[in-house]
Coordinates of C-alpha atoms in Angstrom, one line a residue:
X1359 CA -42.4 19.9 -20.8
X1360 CA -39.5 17.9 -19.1
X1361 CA -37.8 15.9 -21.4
X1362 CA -37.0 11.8 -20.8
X1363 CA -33.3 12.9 -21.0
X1364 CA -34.2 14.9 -17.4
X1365 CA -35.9 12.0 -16.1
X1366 CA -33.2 9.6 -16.5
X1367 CA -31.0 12.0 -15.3
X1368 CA -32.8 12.5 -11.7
X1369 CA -33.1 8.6 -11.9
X1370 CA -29.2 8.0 -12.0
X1371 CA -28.8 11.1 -9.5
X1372 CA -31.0 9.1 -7.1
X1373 CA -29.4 5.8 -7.2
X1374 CA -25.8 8.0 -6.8
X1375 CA -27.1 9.6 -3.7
X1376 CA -28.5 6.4 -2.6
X1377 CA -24.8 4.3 -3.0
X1378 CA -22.8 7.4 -1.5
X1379 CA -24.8 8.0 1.6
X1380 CA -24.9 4.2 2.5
X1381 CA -21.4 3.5 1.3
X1382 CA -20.1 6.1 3.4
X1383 CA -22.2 5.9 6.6
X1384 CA -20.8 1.9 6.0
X1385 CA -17.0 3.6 5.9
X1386 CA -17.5 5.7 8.7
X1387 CA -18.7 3.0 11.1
X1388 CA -16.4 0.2 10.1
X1389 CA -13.4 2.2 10.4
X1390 CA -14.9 3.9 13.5
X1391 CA -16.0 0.2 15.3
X1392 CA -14.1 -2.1 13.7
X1393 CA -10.3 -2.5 15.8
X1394 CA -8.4 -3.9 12.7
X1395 CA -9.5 -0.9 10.8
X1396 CA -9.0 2.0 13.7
X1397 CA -5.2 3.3 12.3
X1398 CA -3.9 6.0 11.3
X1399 CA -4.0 5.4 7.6
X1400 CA -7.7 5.0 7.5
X1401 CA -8.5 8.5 9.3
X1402 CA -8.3 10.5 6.1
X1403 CA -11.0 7.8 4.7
X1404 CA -13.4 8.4 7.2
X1405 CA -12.9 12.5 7.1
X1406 CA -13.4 12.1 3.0
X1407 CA -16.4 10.2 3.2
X1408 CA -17.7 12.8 5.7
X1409 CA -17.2 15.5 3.0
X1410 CA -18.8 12.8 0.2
X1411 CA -22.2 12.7 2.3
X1412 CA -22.7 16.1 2.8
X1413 CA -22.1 16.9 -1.0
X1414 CA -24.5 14.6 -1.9
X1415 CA -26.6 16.0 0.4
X1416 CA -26.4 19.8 -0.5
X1417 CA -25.3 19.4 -4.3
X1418 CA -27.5 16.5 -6.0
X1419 CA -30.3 16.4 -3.4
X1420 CA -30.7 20.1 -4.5
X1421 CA -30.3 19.3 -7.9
X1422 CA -33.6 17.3 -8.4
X1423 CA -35.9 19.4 -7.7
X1424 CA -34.4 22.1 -10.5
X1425 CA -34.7 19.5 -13.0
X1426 CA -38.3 18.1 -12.0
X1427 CA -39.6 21.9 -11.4
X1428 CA -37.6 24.4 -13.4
X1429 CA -39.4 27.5 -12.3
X1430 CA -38.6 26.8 -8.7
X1431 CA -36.2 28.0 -6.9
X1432 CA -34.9 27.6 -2.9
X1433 CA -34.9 30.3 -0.6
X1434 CA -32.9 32.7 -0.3
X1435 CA -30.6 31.3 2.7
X1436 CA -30.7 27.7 1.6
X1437 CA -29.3 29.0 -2.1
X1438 CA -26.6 31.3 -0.3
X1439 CA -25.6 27.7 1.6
X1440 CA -25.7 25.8 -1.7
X1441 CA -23.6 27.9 -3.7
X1442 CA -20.9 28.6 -0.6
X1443 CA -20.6 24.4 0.4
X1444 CA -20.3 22.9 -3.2
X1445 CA -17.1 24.4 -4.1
X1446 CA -15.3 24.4 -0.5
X1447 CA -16.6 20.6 -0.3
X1448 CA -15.2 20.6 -3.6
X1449 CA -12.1 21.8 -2.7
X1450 CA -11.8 19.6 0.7
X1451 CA -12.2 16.1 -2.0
X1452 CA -8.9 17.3 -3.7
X1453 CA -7.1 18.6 -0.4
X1454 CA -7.8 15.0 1.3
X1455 CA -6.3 13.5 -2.5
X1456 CA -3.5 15.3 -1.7
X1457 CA -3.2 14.4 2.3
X1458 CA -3.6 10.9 1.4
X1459 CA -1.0 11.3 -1.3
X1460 CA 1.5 12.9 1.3
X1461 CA 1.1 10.1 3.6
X1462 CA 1.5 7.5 1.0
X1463 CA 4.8 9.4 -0.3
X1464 CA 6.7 9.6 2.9
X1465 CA 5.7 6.1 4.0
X1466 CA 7.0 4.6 0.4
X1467 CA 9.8 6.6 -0.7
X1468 CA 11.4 8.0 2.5
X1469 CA 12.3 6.2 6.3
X1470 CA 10.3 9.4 7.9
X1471 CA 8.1 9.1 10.8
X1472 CA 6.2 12.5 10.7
X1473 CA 3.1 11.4 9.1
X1474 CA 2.6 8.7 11.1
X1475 CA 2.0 10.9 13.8
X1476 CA -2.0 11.8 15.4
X1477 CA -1.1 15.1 15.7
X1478 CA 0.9 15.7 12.3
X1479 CA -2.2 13.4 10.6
X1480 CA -5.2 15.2 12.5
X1481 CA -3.4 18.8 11.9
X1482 CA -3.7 17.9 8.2
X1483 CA -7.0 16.8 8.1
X1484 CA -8.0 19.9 9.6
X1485 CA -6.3 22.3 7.1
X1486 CA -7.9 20.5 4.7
X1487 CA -11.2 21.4 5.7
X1488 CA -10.1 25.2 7.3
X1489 CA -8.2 26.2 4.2
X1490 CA -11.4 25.7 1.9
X1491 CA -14.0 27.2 4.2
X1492 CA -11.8 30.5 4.7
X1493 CA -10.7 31.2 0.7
X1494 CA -14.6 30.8 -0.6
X1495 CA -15.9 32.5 2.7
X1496 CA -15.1 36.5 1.2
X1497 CA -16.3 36.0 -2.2
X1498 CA -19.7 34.3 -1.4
X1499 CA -20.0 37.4 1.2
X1500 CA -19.1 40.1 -1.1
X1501 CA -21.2 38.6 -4.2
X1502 CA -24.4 37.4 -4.7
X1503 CA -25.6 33.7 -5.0
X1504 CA -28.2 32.8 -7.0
X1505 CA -29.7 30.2 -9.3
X1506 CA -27.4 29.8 -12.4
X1507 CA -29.8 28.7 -15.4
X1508 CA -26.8 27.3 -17.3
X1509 CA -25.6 25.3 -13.8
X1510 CA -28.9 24.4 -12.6
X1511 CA -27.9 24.8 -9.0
X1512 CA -27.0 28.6 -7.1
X1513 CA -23.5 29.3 -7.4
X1514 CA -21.6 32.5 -8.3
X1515 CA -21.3 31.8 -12.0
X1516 CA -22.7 35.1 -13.5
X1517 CA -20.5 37.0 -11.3
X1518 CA -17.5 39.4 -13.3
X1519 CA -15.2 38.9 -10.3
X1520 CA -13.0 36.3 -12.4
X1521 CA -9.6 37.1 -10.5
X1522 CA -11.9 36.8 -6.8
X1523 CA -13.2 33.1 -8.1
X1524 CA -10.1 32.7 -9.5
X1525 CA -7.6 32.6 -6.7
X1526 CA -9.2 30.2 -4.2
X1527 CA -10.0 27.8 -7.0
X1528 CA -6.3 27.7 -7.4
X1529 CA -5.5 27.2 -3.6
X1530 CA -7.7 24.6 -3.3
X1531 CA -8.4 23.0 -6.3
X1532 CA -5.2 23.4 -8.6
X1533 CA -2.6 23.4 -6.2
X1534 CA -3.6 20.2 -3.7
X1535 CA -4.1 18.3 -7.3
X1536 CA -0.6 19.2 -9.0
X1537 CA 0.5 18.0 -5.5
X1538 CA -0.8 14.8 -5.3
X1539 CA -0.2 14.3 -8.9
X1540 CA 3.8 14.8 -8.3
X1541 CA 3.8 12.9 -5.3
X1542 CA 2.4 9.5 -7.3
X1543 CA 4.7 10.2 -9.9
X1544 CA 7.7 10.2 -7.6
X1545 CA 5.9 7.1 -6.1
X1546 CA 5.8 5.5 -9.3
X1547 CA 9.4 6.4 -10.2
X1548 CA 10.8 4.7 -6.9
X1549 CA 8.7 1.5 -7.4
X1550 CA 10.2 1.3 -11.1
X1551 CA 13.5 1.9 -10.0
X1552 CA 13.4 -0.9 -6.9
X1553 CA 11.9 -3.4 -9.1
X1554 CA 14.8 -2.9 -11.5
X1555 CA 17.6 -3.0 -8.8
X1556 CA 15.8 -6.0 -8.0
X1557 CA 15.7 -7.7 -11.2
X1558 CA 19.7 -6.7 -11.6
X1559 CA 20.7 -8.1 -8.2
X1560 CA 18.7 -11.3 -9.4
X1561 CA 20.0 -11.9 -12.5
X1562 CA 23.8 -10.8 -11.5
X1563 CA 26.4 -13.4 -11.0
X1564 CA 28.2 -12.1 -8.1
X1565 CA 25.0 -12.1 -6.0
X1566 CA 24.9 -15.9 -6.2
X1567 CA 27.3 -18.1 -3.4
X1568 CA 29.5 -20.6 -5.1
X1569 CA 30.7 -23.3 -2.8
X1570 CA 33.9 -25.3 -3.4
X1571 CA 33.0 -28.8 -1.9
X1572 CA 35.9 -30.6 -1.1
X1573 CA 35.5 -33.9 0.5
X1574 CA 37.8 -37.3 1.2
X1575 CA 37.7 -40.4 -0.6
X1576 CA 38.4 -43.3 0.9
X1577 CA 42.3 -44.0 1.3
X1578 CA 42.9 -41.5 -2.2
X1579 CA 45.8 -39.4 -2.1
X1580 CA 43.7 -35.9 -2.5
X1581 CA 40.2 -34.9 -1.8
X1582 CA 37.9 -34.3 -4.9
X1583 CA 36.1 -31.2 -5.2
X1584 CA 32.3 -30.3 -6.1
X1585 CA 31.3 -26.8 -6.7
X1586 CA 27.9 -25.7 -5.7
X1587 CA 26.5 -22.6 -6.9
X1588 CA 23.4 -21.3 -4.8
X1589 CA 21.1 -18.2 -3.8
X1590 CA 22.7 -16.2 -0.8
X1591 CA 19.3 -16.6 1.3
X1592 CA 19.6 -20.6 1.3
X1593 CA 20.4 -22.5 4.2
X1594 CA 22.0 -25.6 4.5
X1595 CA 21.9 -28.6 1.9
X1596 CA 23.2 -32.0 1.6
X1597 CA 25.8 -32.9 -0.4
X1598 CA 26.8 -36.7 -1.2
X1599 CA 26.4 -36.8 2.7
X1600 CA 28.3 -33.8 3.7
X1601 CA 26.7 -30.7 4.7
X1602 CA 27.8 -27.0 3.9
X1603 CA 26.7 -23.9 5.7
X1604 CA 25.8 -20.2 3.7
X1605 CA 26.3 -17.2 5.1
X1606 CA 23.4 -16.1 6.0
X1607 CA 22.7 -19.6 8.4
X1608 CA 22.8 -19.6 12.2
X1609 CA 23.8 -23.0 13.0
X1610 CA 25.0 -26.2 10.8
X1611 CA 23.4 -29.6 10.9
X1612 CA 25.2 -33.3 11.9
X1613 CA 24.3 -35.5 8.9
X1614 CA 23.4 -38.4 11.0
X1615 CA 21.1 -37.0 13.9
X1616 CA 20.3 -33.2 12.3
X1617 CA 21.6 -32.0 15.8
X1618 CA 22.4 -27.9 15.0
X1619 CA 26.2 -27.5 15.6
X1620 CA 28.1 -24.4 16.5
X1621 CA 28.2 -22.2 13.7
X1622 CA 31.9 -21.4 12.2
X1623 CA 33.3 -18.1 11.8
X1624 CA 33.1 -16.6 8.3
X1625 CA 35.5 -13.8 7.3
X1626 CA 32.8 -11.1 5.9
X1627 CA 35.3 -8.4 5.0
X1628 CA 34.6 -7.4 1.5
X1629 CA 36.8 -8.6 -1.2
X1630 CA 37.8 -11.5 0.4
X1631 CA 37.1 -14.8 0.0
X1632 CA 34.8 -16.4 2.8
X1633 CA 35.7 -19.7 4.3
X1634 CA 33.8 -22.0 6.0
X1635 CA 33.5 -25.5 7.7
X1636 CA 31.8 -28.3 6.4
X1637 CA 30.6 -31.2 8.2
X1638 CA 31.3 -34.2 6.0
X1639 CA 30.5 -37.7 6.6
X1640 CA 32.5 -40.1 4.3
X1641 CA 30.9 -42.8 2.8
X1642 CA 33.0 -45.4 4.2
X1643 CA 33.4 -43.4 7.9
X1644 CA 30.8 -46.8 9.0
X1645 CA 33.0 -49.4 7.6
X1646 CA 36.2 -47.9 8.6
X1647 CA 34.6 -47.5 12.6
X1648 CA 33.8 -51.3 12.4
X1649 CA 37.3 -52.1 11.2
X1650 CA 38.8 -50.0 14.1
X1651 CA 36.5 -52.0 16.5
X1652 CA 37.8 -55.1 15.8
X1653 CA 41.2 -54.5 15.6
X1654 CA 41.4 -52.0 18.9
X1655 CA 41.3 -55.9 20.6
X1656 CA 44.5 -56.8 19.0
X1657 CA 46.2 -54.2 18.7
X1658 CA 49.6 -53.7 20.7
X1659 CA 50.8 -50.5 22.1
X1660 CA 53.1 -50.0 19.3
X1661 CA 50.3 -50.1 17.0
X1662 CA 48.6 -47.7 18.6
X1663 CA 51.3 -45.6 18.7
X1664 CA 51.7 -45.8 15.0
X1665 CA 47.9 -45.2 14.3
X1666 CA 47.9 -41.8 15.9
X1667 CA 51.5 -41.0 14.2
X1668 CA 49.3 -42.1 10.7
X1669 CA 46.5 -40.2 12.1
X1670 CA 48.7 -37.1 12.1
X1671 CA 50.5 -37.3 9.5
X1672 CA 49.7 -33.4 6.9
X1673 CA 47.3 -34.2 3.5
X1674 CA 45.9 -37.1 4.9
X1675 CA 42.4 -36.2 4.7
X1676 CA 40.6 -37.3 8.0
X1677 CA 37.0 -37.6 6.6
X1678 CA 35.0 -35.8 9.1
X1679 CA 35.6 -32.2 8.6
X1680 CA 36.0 -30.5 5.7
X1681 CA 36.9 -27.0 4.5
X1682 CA 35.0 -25.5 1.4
X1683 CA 35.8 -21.8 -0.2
X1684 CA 32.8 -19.6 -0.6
X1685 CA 33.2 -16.8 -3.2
X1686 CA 30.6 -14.2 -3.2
X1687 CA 29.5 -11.3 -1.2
X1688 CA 28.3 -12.1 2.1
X1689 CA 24.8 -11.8 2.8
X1690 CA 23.1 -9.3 5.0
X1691 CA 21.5 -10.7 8.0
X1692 CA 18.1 -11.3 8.0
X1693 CA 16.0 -10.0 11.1
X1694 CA 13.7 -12.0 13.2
X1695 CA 10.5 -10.4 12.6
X1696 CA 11.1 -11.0 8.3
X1697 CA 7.9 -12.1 8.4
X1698 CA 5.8 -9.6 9.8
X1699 CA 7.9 -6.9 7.8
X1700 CA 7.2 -9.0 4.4
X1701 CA 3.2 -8.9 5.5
X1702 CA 3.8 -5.4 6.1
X1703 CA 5.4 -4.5 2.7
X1704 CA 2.2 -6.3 0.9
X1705 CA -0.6 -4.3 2.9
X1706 CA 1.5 -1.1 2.3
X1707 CA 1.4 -2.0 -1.2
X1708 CA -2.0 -2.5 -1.4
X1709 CA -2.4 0.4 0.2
X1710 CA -1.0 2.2 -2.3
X1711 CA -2.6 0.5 -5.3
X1712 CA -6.1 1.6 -3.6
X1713 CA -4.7 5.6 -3.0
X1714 CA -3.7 5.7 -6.8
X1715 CA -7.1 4.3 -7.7
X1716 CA -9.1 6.8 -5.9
X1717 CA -6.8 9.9 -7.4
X1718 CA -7.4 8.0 -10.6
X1719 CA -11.0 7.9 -10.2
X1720 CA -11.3 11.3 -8.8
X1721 CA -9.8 12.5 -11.6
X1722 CA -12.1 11.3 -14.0
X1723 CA -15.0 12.5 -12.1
X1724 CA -14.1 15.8 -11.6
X1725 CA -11.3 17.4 -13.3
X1726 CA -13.9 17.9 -16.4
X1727 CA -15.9 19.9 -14.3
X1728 CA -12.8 21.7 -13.4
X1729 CA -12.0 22.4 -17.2
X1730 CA -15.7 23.6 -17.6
X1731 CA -15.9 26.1 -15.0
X1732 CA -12.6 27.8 -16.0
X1733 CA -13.7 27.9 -19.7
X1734 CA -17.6 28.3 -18.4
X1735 CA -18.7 30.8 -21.1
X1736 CA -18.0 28.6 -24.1
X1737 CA -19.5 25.3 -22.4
X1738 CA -22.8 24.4 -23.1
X1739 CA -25.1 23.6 -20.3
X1740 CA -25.4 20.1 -21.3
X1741 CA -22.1 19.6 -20.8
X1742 CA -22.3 20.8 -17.3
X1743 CA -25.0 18.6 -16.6
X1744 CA -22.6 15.9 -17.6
X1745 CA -20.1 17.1 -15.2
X1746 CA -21.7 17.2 -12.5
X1747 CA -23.4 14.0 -13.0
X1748 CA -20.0 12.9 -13.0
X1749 CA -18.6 14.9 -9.9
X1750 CA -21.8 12.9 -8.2
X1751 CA -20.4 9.6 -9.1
X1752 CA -17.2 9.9 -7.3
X1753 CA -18.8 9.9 -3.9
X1754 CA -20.1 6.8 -5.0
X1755 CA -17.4 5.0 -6.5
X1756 CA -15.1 5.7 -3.6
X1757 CA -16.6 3.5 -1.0
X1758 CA -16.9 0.3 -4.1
X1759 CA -13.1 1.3 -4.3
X1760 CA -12.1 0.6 -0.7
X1761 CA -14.2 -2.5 -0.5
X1762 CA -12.9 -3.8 -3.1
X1763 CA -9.0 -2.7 -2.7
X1764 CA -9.4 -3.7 1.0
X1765 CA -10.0 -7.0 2.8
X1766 CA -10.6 -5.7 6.2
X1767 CA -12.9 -2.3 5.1
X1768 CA -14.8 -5.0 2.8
X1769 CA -15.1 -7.4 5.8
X1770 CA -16.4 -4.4 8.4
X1771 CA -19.2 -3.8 5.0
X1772 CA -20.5 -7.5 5.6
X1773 CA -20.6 -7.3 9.2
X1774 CA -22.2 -3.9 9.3
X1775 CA -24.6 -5.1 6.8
X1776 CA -25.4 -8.4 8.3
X1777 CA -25.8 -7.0 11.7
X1778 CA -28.8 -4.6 10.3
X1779 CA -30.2 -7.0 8.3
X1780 CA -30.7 -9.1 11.6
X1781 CA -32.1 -6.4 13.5
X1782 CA -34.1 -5.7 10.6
X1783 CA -35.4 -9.5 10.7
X1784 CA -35.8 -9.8 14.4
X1785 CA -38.1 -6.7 14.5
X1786 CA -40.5 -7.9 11.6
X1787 CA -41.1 -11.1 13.3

């Protein structure tokens, strides 16, 4: 008599199969119609849920009917097809892990191009899937396949070849997973270490600008001085009407109509001090142009004369321009397209966030299974019934993962969705 533990089992296998086969089919046709979504970096998501439907297809679908009718068992060819696809699809999960783990390591932590090639991407892809159909292919011709009580499903598990089931589970299991592990590790590590060069260069001193203001008073004998300290990347600010100029700014300001001005020559040699023009409008620059009105009437020659000698004279200060001392390491220039590269950064990083999560839930899906079917004569066969309940669930959970990590895949879902629900409508009517 079938237990209620075997009927909600085949319940929750259902609903699995259900999720994966739609969530994928959804995948495959948003990345595959959608133009926002056809790029390189989405290729390996289509060619994994490929591999998702077709194990829920010949691995749970398969299942079921062992669990509702133990004494059955498929034919001959159908069980040699079984127990060959479930551990190459198996091994092509983990191989595209470590494909989309590749690609996410060279774009982060290196300035290489490779990956980012069709060919280079599409060549990968299709070791992925030639690698673990060749190194299962000789064992599953040379033993027999049959219906593994303990497993519930035909594989190879009663065979004595340990070393033959061994080795391929190491090429294509163990080795694309150690691979992908390092490779988020080392992504990881040079996230950590930006973030803290960041932090330093943000809390350091010598990062900042500090701007001696020196501006004219009136008819005093010396200027007096304001020092400003500011943030490299700022532009122009007003001072007490003056304006000064960072480093990093292509054009300074006139206070009184905000026309740009030509920008001044800064010294950016390291280790020296940069210096720089400041436009300066003195407070009384209105009054003392009103004065010289007036008096321009009356004035004789001689006057004039002796105005410009004034006019001349060293250390008077002339209250238009001004010369203020920057001290500080000049600031690197900032390219035009800063915003599209800053946009850039956030989707790669998001892009990365959703990679990890799928490794992460891949892992807890199926590296139990793994464990089991190494050690598979001390595990009991409840405990594989959990595992591969488990493997099951990742097909599903991946698709929930890319909607939810990704705007644009999560978008193409809702105007898949709404599209057939339309048709749908329109044809009941």
């Amino acid at each position: 008599m079938i237990s209620t533990w075997v009927y909600f089992v085949v319940f929750v296998l259902a609903i699995i199969i259900t999720v994966t086969l739609i969530g994928c089919l959804l995948t495959i046709i948003a990345i595959w119609t959608r133009p926002v979504l056809r790029k390189l970096v989405n290729v390996p998501l289509a060619s994994l849920s490929c591999a998702d439907i077709l194990y829920s297809i010949i691995g749970p679908a398969l299942w079921i009917p062992v669990f509702l009718h133990p004494q059955w068992e498929p034919p001959g060819a159908l069980c040699w097809l079984q127990g060959y696809l479930n551990p190459v699809l198996w091994g092509v999960s983990v191989s595209h892990m470590m494909c989309i783990a590749l690609q996410r390591y060279f774009i982060v932590c290196t300035n290489s191009t490779r990956l980012k090639s069709k060919r280079v991407l599409f060549g990968m892809l299709f070791l992925t899937w030639l690698v673990s159909i060749i190194a299962y292919l000789p064992l599953h011709v040379m033993e027999e396949v049959k219906l593994d009580p303990k497993f519930k499903r035909c594989s190879l598990g009663a065979t004595p070849n340990i070393l033959g089931k061994f080795i391929p589970m190491f090429i294509t299991v163990i080795i694309p997973y150690i691979t992908a592990l390092t490779c988020y590790v080392l992504i990881y590590n040079h996230v950590r270490k930006s973030k803290k060069r960041v932090k330093a260069n943000a809390v350091n001193p010598s990062n900042r600008l500090v701007v001696n203001y020196s501006r004219g008073e009136g008819g005093s004998a010396g200027p007096s001085t304001k020092t400003v300290s500011a943030n490299e990347a700022n532009s122009s600010e007003d001072l007490d009407g003056g304006v000064w100029m960072g480093v990093c700014d292509s054009s300074s300001r006139d206070v009184n109509n905000q026309k740009p001005t030509q920008q001044p020559k800064i010294d950016s040699e390291p280790g020296k001090t940069k210096r720089i023009m400041v436009a300066e409008m003195s407070d009384q620059t209105g009054s003392n142009e009103k004065q010289q009105h007036s008096q321009d009437k009356d004035s004789s020659p001689s006057d004039e004369k002796q105005k410009n000698d004034d006019d001349d004279e060293p250390g008077k200060p002339k209250g238009g321009l001004q010369v203020a001392t920057l001290a500080g390491p000049a600031c690197p220039r900032v390219p035009q397209n800063q915003g599209n590269a800053s946009q850039n950064s956030s989707a790669e990083r998001q892009i990365t966030k959703m990679t990890l999560i799928l490794f992460a839930v891949y892992t807890a899906c199926c590296m139990p299974m793994t464990i089991m079917v190494l050690f598979s004569s001390q595990v009991p066969s409840e405990a594989f019934l959990v595992g591969q309940v488990l493997m099951a669930l990742n097909g599903a959970l991946n698709p929930i993962v890319y909607g939810l990590m990704n705007k644009n895949i999560r978008q193409g879902y809702k105007h898949i969705w709404n599209k057939i629900v339309s048709f749908i409508t329109r044809q009941t009517r």
